[in-house]
């Protein structure tokens, strides 16, 4: 539990990137996926990242999570520069400080729902607290499915297990890459409500990449990327406003080529 | 579908390689023995029997192992296509088309491999014949005389078995509704099919029957080699029978290990994978069982024979050469089954690339992944050794009894631990090498 003093004084953002640049390949065939991106994500906020296909959204998440090493720039996780960390340290950071939700659910097929949720702790060599695991599953409405293997769960249920897994360790940030991309709209709404409630009730800082204006409307703020650059921001996004902005951005990309 | 099959082959290189290696080496071995049988027809009368025994009996043993290995490898590969099959079906491929894709692919690969195997056998057959002749087991009156017919027949059998095995395995990929199979993609928890249980039980029973016949009938015959003919195949047949039940055996035997291993993160992953995905990892277990039971059983038999032949009466005075030829041939069969261990292990582990990648994204360190994969391989190897030694007893014990060495042979007791060590090292080594390529 953070003390009151701590909460007042400590306004370090949960996540910040400075001049983040990522170049894939080299020479004539090089692709600049990110070009000098500066962004700050305050604690307890829910940010959506949007942009045309190929604009660098997934690359951004990968760099933040330490899956890829940025070409230049810095990634600050709760004020700590993690950019230069070696593979092992970044892996530990991912396990202990970051919660991940992927489009393809990324559950381990031979582990039950509760074992999947307990996996990061298990990998860290900690005994996962049974209660915390149960609580996380209950939070996503799957307490009764704890013993099921992923193959016995629907897509929406699998994604909710993945969210429980991301939340259980109370990570500094939760990263979600098109978490509703593989779901129908009703199930997607359920998942989005869960993400929203994690932000509101647990103060979970969340960054979500999405193509869907509806999904983005659940966030506090939308950041638009085009060709690896920040092309705009929108607070309190509505579905219509986001859709209009996206259509505009698509024109920008077309004009740029 | 044919064009698609050929295209998809290019993308599934490691899996195709596994089938190719099994079919190539298998055909080479089977076809070499087949040429001996063909040569027997035109051989001198005195040599006919030996050529037929060598080609037919010993060749028969190797045929059992070869066909099992090919069916097993094709099964691993088809199993790995369940997900892709679900995907194809969601975009409108009929189950029949999907099965055709899998079957056609297996047929193309085994066809090319078998053709290459025939070429190898065209050199291997004469070499085998020459060795028999130089060992004075065949008179100089006979000469190697085989056309393309016998190797081609062996090749044909390999292709047919590979294709049929693919056809049977492909059912799994297309059972159920399309979306269902996509979702179920990863761990089909299913029981062994009845025919497989029956096949395994029959093979084990026939191995036991050979053992009993050896003690009660052929062991008492005047011909010193009668016992060898019934006894030699017992461990091979029993081993293949146990291997046919591998998925079930793995699940049952690995379950008690849960508390033992699940302490660490990597052990936890390993043991869950072993028990819940026994169907997949059984592809690794089967060749280990066959290797250990074949190598230990038959090599112990050769050793016993060597020590006791004089006492048993060696009318023709060819004991030494028979022992030598036996050692070479059995060495060859053992080597083949050892290569199949590597083949299957690599095929199983390489296919786990997406899953290992997923674990890595979730925060498993490279070292944890490595430990987990190798640990799994070691557990599979140890279980395979236990079962293999059980199978080996079907040959070694009766033969030892009929040659008056008692239940336990008098010599070569270093052999079981040695073969076991080879099995563990090779399985774990192959898994380690394969995960190195699979992980980043
Ligand atoms: N490993 C790689 N090698 C080369 N180029 C890459 C690699 N990964 C991504 N890129 C390129 O970087 C750019 C950004 O890719 P990224 O995956 O981040 O896009 P995205 O915004 O997530 O797109 P989408 O919405 O389609 O998922 C693209 O032009 C892509 O082709
Ligand atoms: Mg993307």
XYZ file of C-alpha atoms and ligand atoms in Angstrom:
729
model
C 0.000 0.000 0.000
C 1.468 3.342 -0.970
C 1.409 5.802 1.897
C -0.549 9.016 1.599
C 2.632 11.050 1.404
C 3.841 8.881 -1.376
C 0.664 9.349 -3.374
C 0.839 13.094 -3.082
C 4.500 13.562 -3.788
C 5.207 10.872 -6.333
C 3.877 12.060 -9.650
C 6.456 10.212 -11.747
C 4.572 8.925 -14.767
C 4.052 5.187 -14.905
C 5.582 5.189 -18.349
C 7.377 7.701 -20.487
C 9.272 7.494 -23.756
C 11.685 10.133 -25.007
C 12.801 10.408 -28.614
C 11.927 6.798 -29.218
C 13.200 5.668 -32.619
C 13.167 2.234 -34.129
C 14.637 1.366 -37.495
C 14.123 -2.094 -38.945
C 16.877 -3.293 -41.222
C 19.589 -1.096 -42.666
C 20.662 0.537 -45.899
C 18.208 1.130 -48.717
C 15.650 -1.358 -47.392
C 15.491 0.166 -43.908
C 12.071 0.957 -42.461
C 11.651 3.639 -39.834
C 8.888 2.193 -37.699
C 9.173 4.873 -35.009
C 10.692 8.334 -35.424
C 11.363 10.364 -32.282
C 8.244 9.576 -30.326
C 7.799 11.480 -27.031
C 4.918 10.368 -24.842
C 4.030 10.341 -21.163
C 1.508 8.071 -19.498
C 0.426 9.250 -16.055
C -0.488 6.742 -13.404
C -3.994 5.416 -13.461
C -4.705 6.590 -16.998
C -6.080 4.630 -19.933
C -4.560 5.558 -23.295
C -5.471 4.221 -26.713
C -2.907 4.247 -29.493
C -4.337 4.396 -32.984
C -3.111 4.840 -36.495
C -3.143 3.333 -39.943
C -1.694 -0.091 -40.525
C 2.081 -0.039 -40.432
C 2.213 3.200 -38.449
C 4.352 1.643 -35.712
C 1.826 0.846 -32.994
C 2.956 -2.720 -32.369
C 6.571 -1.650 -32.609
C 5.894 0.941 -29.926
C 4.512 -1.657 -27.536
C 7.350 -4.047 -28.322
C 9.929 -1.379 -27.487
C 8.170 -0.430 -24.264
C 7.953 -4.061 -23.181
C 11.592 -4.697 -24.001
C 10.729 -7.218 -26.676
C 12.652 -5.084 -29.127
C 15.522 -2.738 -28.448
C 14.926 0.803 -29.708
C 17.465 2.215 -32.141
C 17.656 5.365 -30.030
C 15.692 7.188 -27.358
C 14.714 6.154 -23.858
C 11.993 4.153 -22.184
C 11.294 5.126 -18.580
C 9.263 2.739 -16.478
C 8.175 4.488 -13.286
C 11.069 6.855 -13.743
C 13.697 4.165 -14.281
C 15.509 4.100 -17.596
C 15.191 0.504 -18.793
C 16.488 1.056 -22.334
C 19.991 -0.202 -21.753
C 19.027 -3.271 -19.762
C 20.234 -6.638 -20.944
C 17.949 -9.413 -22.110
C 17.607 -11.072 -18.704
C 16.752 -7.867 -16.877
C 14.218 -6.910 -19.525
C 12.662 -10.358 -19.267
C 12.312 -9.950 -15.521
C 10.838 -6.514 -15.988
C 8.254 -7.972 -18.362
C 7.412 -10.664 -15.908
C 7.207 -8.508 -12.813
C 6.368 -4.953 -13.919
C 4.376 -5.296 -17.134
C 1.077 -6.970 -17.841
C 0.531 -8.064 -21.416
C -2.667 -8.715 -23.326
C -2.359 -9.790 -26.950
C -4.774 -10.056 -29.808
C -4.244 -13.828 -29.968
C -4.838 -14.240 -26.205
C -1.419 -15.861 -25.713
C -2.539 -18.405 -23.200
C -0.344 -21.433 -22.726
C -2.434 -24.300 -24.111
C -1.479 -26.951 -21.578
C -2.077 -24.809 -18.504
C -5.501 -24.306 -16.916
C -6.982 -20.833 -16.519
C -5.661 -20.457 -12.997
C -2.253 -21.874 -13.888
C -2.046 -19.390 -16.729
C -2.805 -16.570 -14.335
C -0.227 -17.862 -11.874
C 2.419 -18.370 -14.553
C 4.379 -15.095 -14.256
C 4.746 -15.611 -10.512
C 5.745 -19.208 -11.098
C 8.376 -18.112 -13.615
C 9.647 -15.636 -11.068
C 10.138 -18.544 -8.671
C 7.464 -17.236 -6.372
C 4.610 -19.322 -5.162
C 1.594 -17.624 -6.682
C -0.814 -16.629 -3.985
C -3.834 -18.747 -4.544
C -6.080 -16.048 -3.234
C -4.724 -13.379 -5.539
C -5.175 -15.713 -8.490
C -8.737 -16.521 -7.484
C -9.464 -12.864 -6.970
C -8.111 -11.966 -10.396
C -10.214 -14.666 -12.021
C -13.268 -13.578 -10.087
C -12.631 -10.021 -11.219
C -12.975 -11.106 -14.855
C -15.965 -13.285 -14.002
C -14.288 -16.636 -14.476
C -13.949 -17.953 -10.936
C -15.919 -21.035 -11.913
C -13.663 -21.785 -14.873
C -10.386 -21.869 -12.963
C -9.695 -25.503 -13.764
C -10.470 -25.309 -17.484
C -7.854 -25.535 -20.193
C -7.899 -22.709 -22.780
C -9.279 -25.095 -25.382
C -12.439 -25.390 -23.283
C -12.956 -21.609 -23.122
C -14.532 -19.251 -25.629
C -12.436 -16.534 -27.247
C -13.841 -13.873 -24.939
C -13.221 -16.049 -21.915
C -9.658 -16.705 -23.025
C -9.063 -13.001 -23.378
C -10.478 -12.417 -19.915
C -8.064 -15.004 -18.518
C -5.261 -13.118 -20.247
C -6.457 -9.902 -18.589
C -6.541 -11.621 -15.205
C -2.989 -12.770 -15.810
C -1.908 -9.255 -16.749
C -3.526 -7.751 -13.665
C -2.602 -10.243 -10.989
C 0.897 -8.912 -10.346
C -0.320 -5.285 -10.147
C 2.050 -4.209 -12.913
C 3.288 -0.686 -13.476
C 1.606 -0.704 -16.888
C -0.717 -3.015 -18.681
C -0.058 -3.182 -22.424
C -2.741 -4.456 -24.753
C -2.214 -4.988 -28.493
C -5.602 -5.068 -30.220
C -7.131 -7.014 -27.325
C -10.541 -7.078 -28.991
C -9.286 -7.698 -32.516
C -10.329 -11.341 -32.525
C -13.665 -10.893 -30.749
C -17.221 -10.139 -31.804
C -18.580 -6.744 -30.786
C -20.596 -7.876 -27.755
C -17.688 -9.875 -26.344
C -15.348 -7.020 -27.210
C -17.447 -4.614 -25.148
C -17.246 -6.963 -22.186
C -13.465 -7.064 -22.428
C -13.286 -3.276 -22.773
C -15.457 -2.788 -19.711
C -13.047 -5.005 -17.802
C -10.068 -2.929 -18.879
C -11.910 0.251 -17.968
C -12.827 -1.042 -14.535
C -9.230 -2.056 -13.864
C -8.262 1.554 -14.529
C -11.068 3.030 -12.425
C -11.042 0.607 -9.527
C -7.415 -0.505 -9.318
C -5.769 2.574 -10.755
C -4.138 0.370 -13.369
C -2.199 2.365 -15.944
C -3.182 0.927 -19.305
C -1.949 1.419 -22.873
C -4.005 -0.181 -25.607
C -3.353 -0.369 -29.329
C -6.546 -0.599 -31.332
C -8.082 -0.059 -34.749
C -11.565 0.203 -33.401
C -13.027 3.673 -32.609
C -15.445 2.014 -30.218
C -12.568 0.468 -28.258
C -10.759 3.795 -28.239
C -13.826 5.507 -26.773
C -13.280 3.553 -23.547
C -9.920 5.289 -23.062
C -9.207 8.630 -21.410
C -7.026 9.761 -24.255
C -6.132 8.706 -27.781
C -2.697 9.115 -29.333
C -2.572 8.923 -33.134
C 0.527 7.615 -34.878
C 1.260 8.079 -38.572
C 4.426 6.765 -40.186
C 6.075 6.325 -36.822
C 5.360 9.872 -35.597
C 2.811 11.244 -33.162
C 0.221 12.864 -35.394
C -2.237 14.082 -32.808
C -3.912 13.473 -29.485
C -7.506 13.520 -28.401
C -8.883 13.697 -24.859
C -12.243 12.208 -23.853
C -12.632 10.533 -27.237
C -16.049 9.745 -28.667
C -16.596 7.056 -31.274
C -17.544 9.553 -33.978
C -14.700 11.947 -33.317
C -12.159 9.132 -33.379
C -13.594 7.687 -36.584
C -13.475 11.096 -38.265
C -9.874 11.647 -37.179
C -8.852 8.217 -38.456
C -10.398 8.900 -41.856
C -8.452 12.136 -41.957
C -5.203 10.366 -41.025
C -5.709 7.794 -43.760
C -5.808 10.676 -46.218
C -2.574 12.007 -44.745
C -0.845 8.695 -45.324
C -2.145 8.571 -48.863
C -0.887 12.111 -49.515
C 2.516 11.368 -48.027
C 3.261 8.621 -50.524
C -4.991 -28.800 -53.341
C -1.929 -30.349 -54.959
C -0.386 -27.004 -55.752
C -1.184 -25.870 -52.243
C 0.424 -29.000 -50.815
C 3.642 -28.351 -52.692
C 3.640 -24.691 -51.645
C 2.958 -25.500 -48.019
C 5.801 -27.999 -48.027
C 8.248 -25.213 -48.628
C 7.029 -23.433 -45.556
C 7.105 -26.456 -43.396
C 10.607 -27.430 -44.106
C 11.627 -28.973 -40.755
C 8.551 -31.181 -40.624
C 9.060 -32.352 -44.191
C 12.708 -33.060 -43.437
C 11.731 -35.339 -40.562
C 9.506 -37.440 -42.804
C 12.102 -37.410 -45.555
C 14.915 -38.683 -43.331
C 12.800 -41.468 -41.866
C 11.619 -42.625 -45.286
C 15.040 -42.334 -46.910
C 16.998 -44.285 -44.298
C 14.141 -46.711 -43.807
C 13.884 -47.518 -47.493
C 17.653 -47.839 -47.797
C 17.714 -50.425 -45.028
C 14.642 -52.377 -46.053
C 15.611 -52.397 -49.712
C 19.140 -53.638 -48.973
C 17.714 -56.674 -47.212
C 15.186 -57.134 -49.986
C 17.989 -57.504 -52.536
C 19.331 -60.458 -50.531
C 16.000 -62.222 -50.829
C 15.877 -61.523 -54.551
C 19.432 -62.779 -54.969
C 18.439 -65.989 -53.204
C 16.341 -67.110 -56.161
C 19.325 -67.434 -58.477
C 21.833 -68.340 -55.763
C 23.531 -71.675 -55.293
C 21.324 -74.141 -53.421
C 23.605 -74.170 -50.337
C 23.291 -70.427 -49.953
C 19.615 -70.026 -50.526
C 18.500 -70.640 -46.967
C 20.967 -68.246 -45.415
C 20.111 -65.465 -47.837
C 16.441 -65.900 -47.150
C 16.991 -65.963 -43.395
C 19.231 -62.937 -43.522
C 17.046 -60.970 -45.910
C 13.705 -62.231 -44.705
C 14.089 -62.650 -40.958
C 16.548 -59.919 -40.086
C 15.106 -57.807 -42.882
C 11.717 -58.464 -41.358
C 12.856 -57.087 -38.016
C 14.132 -53.952 -39.619
C 10.900 -53.670 -41.599
C 8.895 -53.601 -38.376
C 11.041 -50.787 -37.023
C 11.169 -48.856 -40.272
C 7.449 -48.927 -40.896
C 6.700 -47.984 -37.332
C 9.161 -45.091 -37.484
C 7.680 -43.770 -40.691
C 4.112 -44.029 -39.432
C 5.155 -42.363 -36.186
C 6.970 -39.494 -37.909
C 4.119 -38.883 -40.328
C 1.799 -38.898 -37.314
C 3.839 -36.198 -35.547
C 3.801 -34.061 -38.646
C 0.070 -34.461 -39.271
C -0.662 -33.689 -35.627
C 1.157 -30.414 -36.026
C -1.194 -29.372 -38.769
C -4.355 -29.385 -36.720
C -4.314 -25.630 -36.315
C -3.633 -24.926 -39.944
C -6.347 -27.388 -40.912
C -8.831 -25.473 -38.775
C -7.784 -22.251 -40.460
C -8.143 -23.703 -43.951
C -11.576 -24.972 -43.080
C -12.781 -21.632 -41.767
C -11.919 -20.123 -45.136
C -13.918 -22.758 -46.924
C -11.783 -25.840 -47.484
C -13.850 -29.002 -47.066
C -12.601 -31.653 -44.637
C -11.931 -33.821 -47.648
C -9.739 -31.164 -49.228
C -7.805 -30.664 -46.018
C -7.194 -34.369 -45.673
C -6.156 -34.549 -49.293
C -3.626 -31.802 -48.625
C -2.088 -33.655 -45.699
C -2.093 -37.016 -47.460
C -0.732 -35.668 -50.724
C 2.045 -33.891 -48.903
C 3.106 -37.049 -47.062
C 2.969 -39.001 -50.307
C 5.157 -36.558 -52.211
C 7.772 -36.465 -49.472
C 7.918 -40.232 -48.949
C 7.986 -40.819 -52.698
C 11.070 -38.682 -53.205
C 12.692 -40.060 -50.058
C 11.981 -43.665 -51.028
C 13.412 -43.100 -54.496
C 16.593 -41.774 -52.904
C 16.544 -44.750 -50.533
C 16.498 -47.143 -53.491
C 19.627 -45.499 -54.855
C 21.357 -45.995 -51.500
C 20.224 -49.626 -51.405
C 21.708 -50.254 -54.847
C 25.064 -49.748 -53.149
C 24.065 -51.131 -49.749
C 22.662 -54.430 -51.034
C 25.847 -55.516 -52.851
C 27.931 -54.401 -49.874
C 25.866 -56.576 -47.551
C 26.122 -59.504 -49.947
C 29.846 -59.020 -50.221
C 30.233 -59.002 -46.449
C 28.326 -62.277 -46.170
C 30.486 -63.798 -48.866
C 33.740 -62.655 -47.370
C 32.620 -64.045 -44.035
C 32.272 -67.378 -45.833
C 28.587 -67.526 -45.035
C 27.894 -67.658 -48.755
C 29.911 -69.704 -51.185
C 31.593 -68.082 -54.126
C 29.259 -70.055 -56.358
C 26.547 -67.470 -55.748
C 26.637 -63.881 -56.781
C 24.633 -60.760 -56.069
C 21.755 -60.812 -58.475
C 19.029 -58.305 -57.754
C 17.208 -56.077 -60.197
C 15.380 -52.891 -59.378
C 12.340 -54.982 -58.510
C 13.042 -55.787 -54.866
C 14.262 -52.339 -53.816
C 11.306 -50.802 -55.631
C 8.952 -53.055 -53.762
C 10.465 -51.976 -50.458
C 10.131 -48.367 -51.569
C 6.522 -48.966 -52.548
C 5.731 -50.369 -49.117
C 7.314 -47.327 -47.473
C 5.296 -44.916 -49.598
C 2.066 -46.808 -48.997
C 2.623 -46.957 -45.240
C 3.553 -43.280 -45.093
C 0.484 -42.327 -47.083
C -1.898 -44.516 -45.112
C -0.475 -43.206 -41.838
C -1.042 -39.664 -43.071
C -4.587 -40.547 -44.051
C -5.328 -41.949 -40.604
C -3.698 -39.036 -38.766
C -5.409 -36.475 -40.984
C -8.782 -37.485 -39.610
C -7.793 -35.885 -36.373
C -7.158 -32.605 -38.113
C -10.600 -32.497 -39.650
C -12.841 -33.971 -37.028
C -15.528 -31.678 -35.626
C -16.783 -28.305 -36.810
C -14.337 -25.926 -38.459
C -14.389 -23.114 -35.918
C -14.304 -25.698 -33.222
C -11.123 -27.200 -34.536
C -9.556 -23.747 -34.768
C -10.271 -23.042 -31.142
C -9.354 -26.541 -30.059
C -6.220 -26.111 -32.067
C -3.739 -26.563 -29.349
C -4.330 -29.449 -27.015
C -6.646 -32.092 -28.257
C -7.242 -34.172 -25.166
C -8.283 -37.431 -26.624
C -8.134 -41.066 -25.933
C -6.134 -43.569 -27.895
C -8.134 -45.022 -30.763
C -9.296 -48.573 -30.244
C -7.300 -49.955 -33.139
C -4.137 -48.506 -31.734
C -4.713 -50.111 -28.355
C -5.475 -53.359 -30.114
C -2.346 -53.106 -32.265
C -0.157 -52.354 -29.249
C -1.665 -55.190 -27.238
C -1.278 -57.647 -30.113
C 2.360 -56.709 -30.668
C 3.182 -56.983 -26.981
C 1.374 -60.315 -26.817
C 3.237 -61.619 -29.835
C 6.533 -60.524 -28.298
C 5.635 -62.469 -25.170
C 4.547 -65.431 -27.273
C 7.925 -65.451 -29.043
C 9.606 -65.423 -25.658
C 7.565 -68.393 -24.470
C 8.095 -70.321 -27.699
C 11.824 -69.706 -27.362
C 11.917 -71.302 -23.932
C 9.504 -74.134 -24.550
C 10.062 -75.099 -28.188
C 12.890 -73.628 -30.229
C 15.303 -73.542 -27.298
C 15.159 -77.314 -27.215
C 15.667 -77.751 -30.957
C 18.867 -79.286 -32.232
C 19.570 -76.351 -34.537
C 21.446 -73.818 -32.412
C 19.983 -70.965 -34.450
C 16.326 -71.889 -34.108
C 16.101 -70.104 -30.764
C 17.687 -66.993 -32.222
C 15.082 -66.774 -34.931
C 12.155 -66.752 -32.528
C 13.889 -64.796 -29.824
C 15.523 -62.015 -31.822
C 12.301 -60.422 -32.908
C 10.636 -60.576 -29.481
C 12.160 -57.402 -28.049
C 11.633 -55.520 -31.287
C 7.980 -56.471 -31.556
C 7.316 -55.888 -27.861
C 9.129 -52.544 -28.063
C 7.051 -51.404 -31.026
C 3.926 -52.561 -29.200
C 4.810 -50.461 -26.150
C 5.610 -47.556 -28.450
C 2.164 -47.800 -30.022
C 0.734 -47.155 -26.563
C 3.181 -44.317 -25.894
C 0.618 -41.489 -25.484
C -1.225 -43.382 -22.802
C 1.930 -44.659 -21.114
C 3.395 -41.158 -21.018
C 0.322 -39.658 -19.409
C 0.086 -42.391 -16.816
C 3.784 -42.525 -15.971
C 4.475 -38.788 -15.979
C 1.585 -37.912 -13.675
C 3.297 -39.185 -10.493
C 6.234 -36.905 -11.342
C 4.128 -33.754 -10.961
C 4.952 -32.955 -7.338
C 8.583 -33.853 -7.933
C 9.165 -31.365 -10.731
C 6.648 -28.590 -10.287
C 8.764 -26.695 -7.771
C 10.590 -24.470 -10.243
C 9.015 -22.466 -13.056
C 10.638 -24.510 -15.775
C 9.845 -27.795 -14.070
C 6.243 -26.703 -13.685
C 5.995 -25.989 -17.408
C 7.725 -29.232 -18.300
C 5.527 -31.459 -16.218
C 2.259 -29.841 -17.295
C 3.301 -30.123 -20.907
C 4.281 -33.763 -20.421
C 1.001 -34.827 -18.906
C -1.440 -32.585 -20.712
C 0.178 -32.829 -24.113
C 1.187 -36.455 -23.858
C -0.204 -37.040 -27.353
C 2.415 -34.735 -28.847
C 5.384 -35.716 -26.701
C 4.604 -39.398 -27.203
C 6.082 -38.830 -30.659
C 9.406 -38.444 -28.842
C 8.834 -41.299 -26.412
C 8.039 -43.955 -29.022
C 11.411 -44.011 -30.791
C 13.258 -44.050 -27.458
C 11.362 -47.180 -26.432
C 12.053 -48.853 -29.771
C 15.731 -47.915 -29.699
C 16.370 -49.172 -26.177
C 14.412 -52.381 -26.463
C 15.912 -53.251 -29.843
C 19.487 -52.382 -29.034
C 19.584 -53.897 -25.552
C 17.562 -56.996 -26.425
C 19.325 -58.015 -29.592
C 22.840 -57.002 -28.575
C 22.528 -58.980 -25.351
C 21.340 -61.918 -27.457
C 24.386 -61.676 -29.696
C 26.606 -61.529 -26.616
C 25.004 -64.579 -25.056
C 25.325 -66.398 -28.343
C 28.994 -65.525 -28.523
C 29.726 -66.919 -25.072
C 27.704 -70.086 -25.304
C 27.812 -71.154 -28.916
C 30.486 -73.790 -28.439
C 28.459 -75.414 -25.695
C 25.291 -75.221 -27.757
C 27.018 -76.990 -30.618
C 28.098 -75.121 -33.704
C 27.885 -77.744 -36.406
C 28.941 -75.577 -39.311
C 31.643 -73.683 -37.433
C 30.321 -70.358 -38.648
C 29.471 -68.983 -35.195
C 32.062 -66.235 -35.242
C 31.009 -64.828 -38.556
C 27.359 -65.033 -37.696
C 28.081 -63.134 -34.513
C 30.025 -60.557 -36.489
C 27.349 -60.132 -39.154
C 24.689 -60.024 -36.460
C 26.537 -57.300 -34.629
C 26.874 -55.255 -37.811
C 23.264 -55.681 -38.846
C 21.894 -55.046 -35.380
C 24.211 -52.098 -35.052
C 22.695 -50.749 -38.238
C 19.134 -51.238 -37.017
C 20.009 -49.664 -33.660
C 21.650 -46.732 -35.376
C 18.549 -46.251 -37.472
C 16.306 -46.193 -34.424
C 18.707 -43.806 -32.703
C 18.489 -41.453 -35.668
C 14.714 -41.700 -35.385
C 15.010 -40.518 -31.769
C 16.829 -37.399 -32.929
C 14.434 -36.942 -35.825
C 11.304 -37.088 -33.685
C 12.746 -34.950 -30.896
C 13.752 -32.195 -33.282
C 10.379 -32.304 -35.066
C 8.489 -32.015 -31.776
C 10.638 -29.283 -30.259
C 11.003 -27.115 -33.363
C 7.255 -27.029 -33.719
C 6.989 -25.413 -30.302
C 8.560 -22.214 -31.556
C 5.391 -20.085 -31.306
C 4.683 -21.351 -27.835
C 8.224 -20.760 -26.596
C 8.048 -17.305 -28.111
C 4.804 -16.674 -26.288
C 6.348 -17.749 -22.988
C 9.276 -15.475 -23.657
C 6.955 -12.540 -24.252
C 5.308 -13.307 -20.932
C 8.593 -13.154 -19.112
C 10.165 -16.602 -19.180
C 13.924 -16.205 -19.475
C 15.792 -17.975 -22.265
C 17.366 -20.117 -19.594
C 14.029 -21.165 -18.139
C 12.787 -22.160 -21.575
C 15.940 -24.145 -22.210
C 15.730 -25.913 -18.872
C 12.082 -26.710 -19.396
C 12.548 -28.227 -22.854
C 15.597 -30.251 -21.851
C 13.923 -31.416 -18.653
C 10.991 -32.689 -20.675
C 13.339 -34.550 -22.982
C 15.135 -36.138 -20.043
C 11.874 -37.296 -18.480
C 10.747 -38.727 -21.816
C 14.100 -40.466 -22.235
C 14.048 -41.954 -18.742
C 10.519 -43.278 -19.172
C 11.462 -44.577 -22.617
C 14.450 -46.371 -21.143
C 12.342 -48.041 -18.468
C 9.808 -49.235 -21.014
C 12.521 -50.164 -23.503
C 14.351 -52.300 -20.968
C 11.084 -54.022 -20.223
C 10.721 -54.787 -23.926
C 14.349 -55.924 -24.149
C 13.661 -58.601 -21.544
C 11.416 -60.378 -24.046
C 14.539 -61.321 -25.979
C 17.315 -61.349 -23.426
C 15.692 -63.393 -20.660
C 14.441 -66.385 -22.711
C 17.637 -66.527 -24.730
C 19.715 -66.426 -21.596
C 17.612 -69.229 -20.130
C 17.874 -71.533 -23.141
C 21.610 -70.997 -23.288
C 21.835 -71.923 -19.603
C 22.956 -68.551 -18.298
C 19.909 -68.206 -16.043
C 17.492 -65.293 -15.956
C 20.295 -62.764 -16.093
C 22.968 -63.118 -18.789
C 26.490 -63.809 -17.521
C 28.181 -60.996 -19.333
C 27.771 -57.645 -21.061
C 25.897 -56.226 -18.121
C 27.398 -52.853 -18.965
C 25.218 -52.816 -22.071
C 21.855 -51.706 -20.597
C 23.348 -48.752 -18.691
C 25.441 -47.842 -21.712
C 22.491 -47.844 -24.118
C 20.437 -45.950 -21.532
C 23.108 -43.294 -21.249
C 23.206 -42.989 -25.038
C 19.418 -42.602 -25.115
C 19.385 -39.844 -22.480
C 22.294 -37.954 -23.972
C 20.963 -38.131 -27.523
C 17.391 -37.178 -26.602
C 18.397 -34.320 -24.332
C 21.060 -33.191 -26.803
C 18.625 -33.152 -29.699
C 16.077 -31.210 -27.654
C 18.717 -28.746 -26.553
C 19.904 -28.200 -30.106
C 16.379 -27.852 -31.440
C 15.247 -25.350 -28.811
C 18.319 -23.292 -29.561
C 17.026 -22.861 -33.063
C 13.465 -22.538 -31.874
C 14.012 -19.929 -29.168
C 15.645 -16.691 -30.039
N 10.855 -7.159 -38.016
C 10.622 -6.195 -38.923
N 11.467 -6.039 -39.973
C 11.258 -5.059 -40.871
N 10.253 -4.195 -40.823
C 9.380 -4.315 -39.804
C 9.507 -5.308 -38.806
N 8.499 -5.170 -37.927
C 7.759 -4.138 -38.368
N 8.284 -3.610 -39.497
C 7.777 -2.451 -40.233
O 7.641 -1.402 -39.327
C 6.459 -0.674 -39.597
C 5.588 -0.606 -38.364
O 5.113 -1.900 -38.052
P 4.090 -2.180 -36.856
O 3.940 -3.643 -36.763
O 4.559 -1.464 -35.656
O 2.758 -1.512 -37.426
P 1.321 -1.428 -36.736
O 1.040 0.008 -36.573
O 1.253 -2.296 -35.549
O 0.426 -2.000 -37.916
P -0.917 -2.860 -37.824
O -1.983 -1.916 -37.466
O -1.079 -3.352 -39.211
O -0.685 -3.942 -36.818
C 5.789 -1.340 -40.765
O 6.115 -0.638 -41.933
C 6.403 -2.702 -40.791
O 6.464 -3.181 -42.109
Mg 0.153 -4.186 -35.068
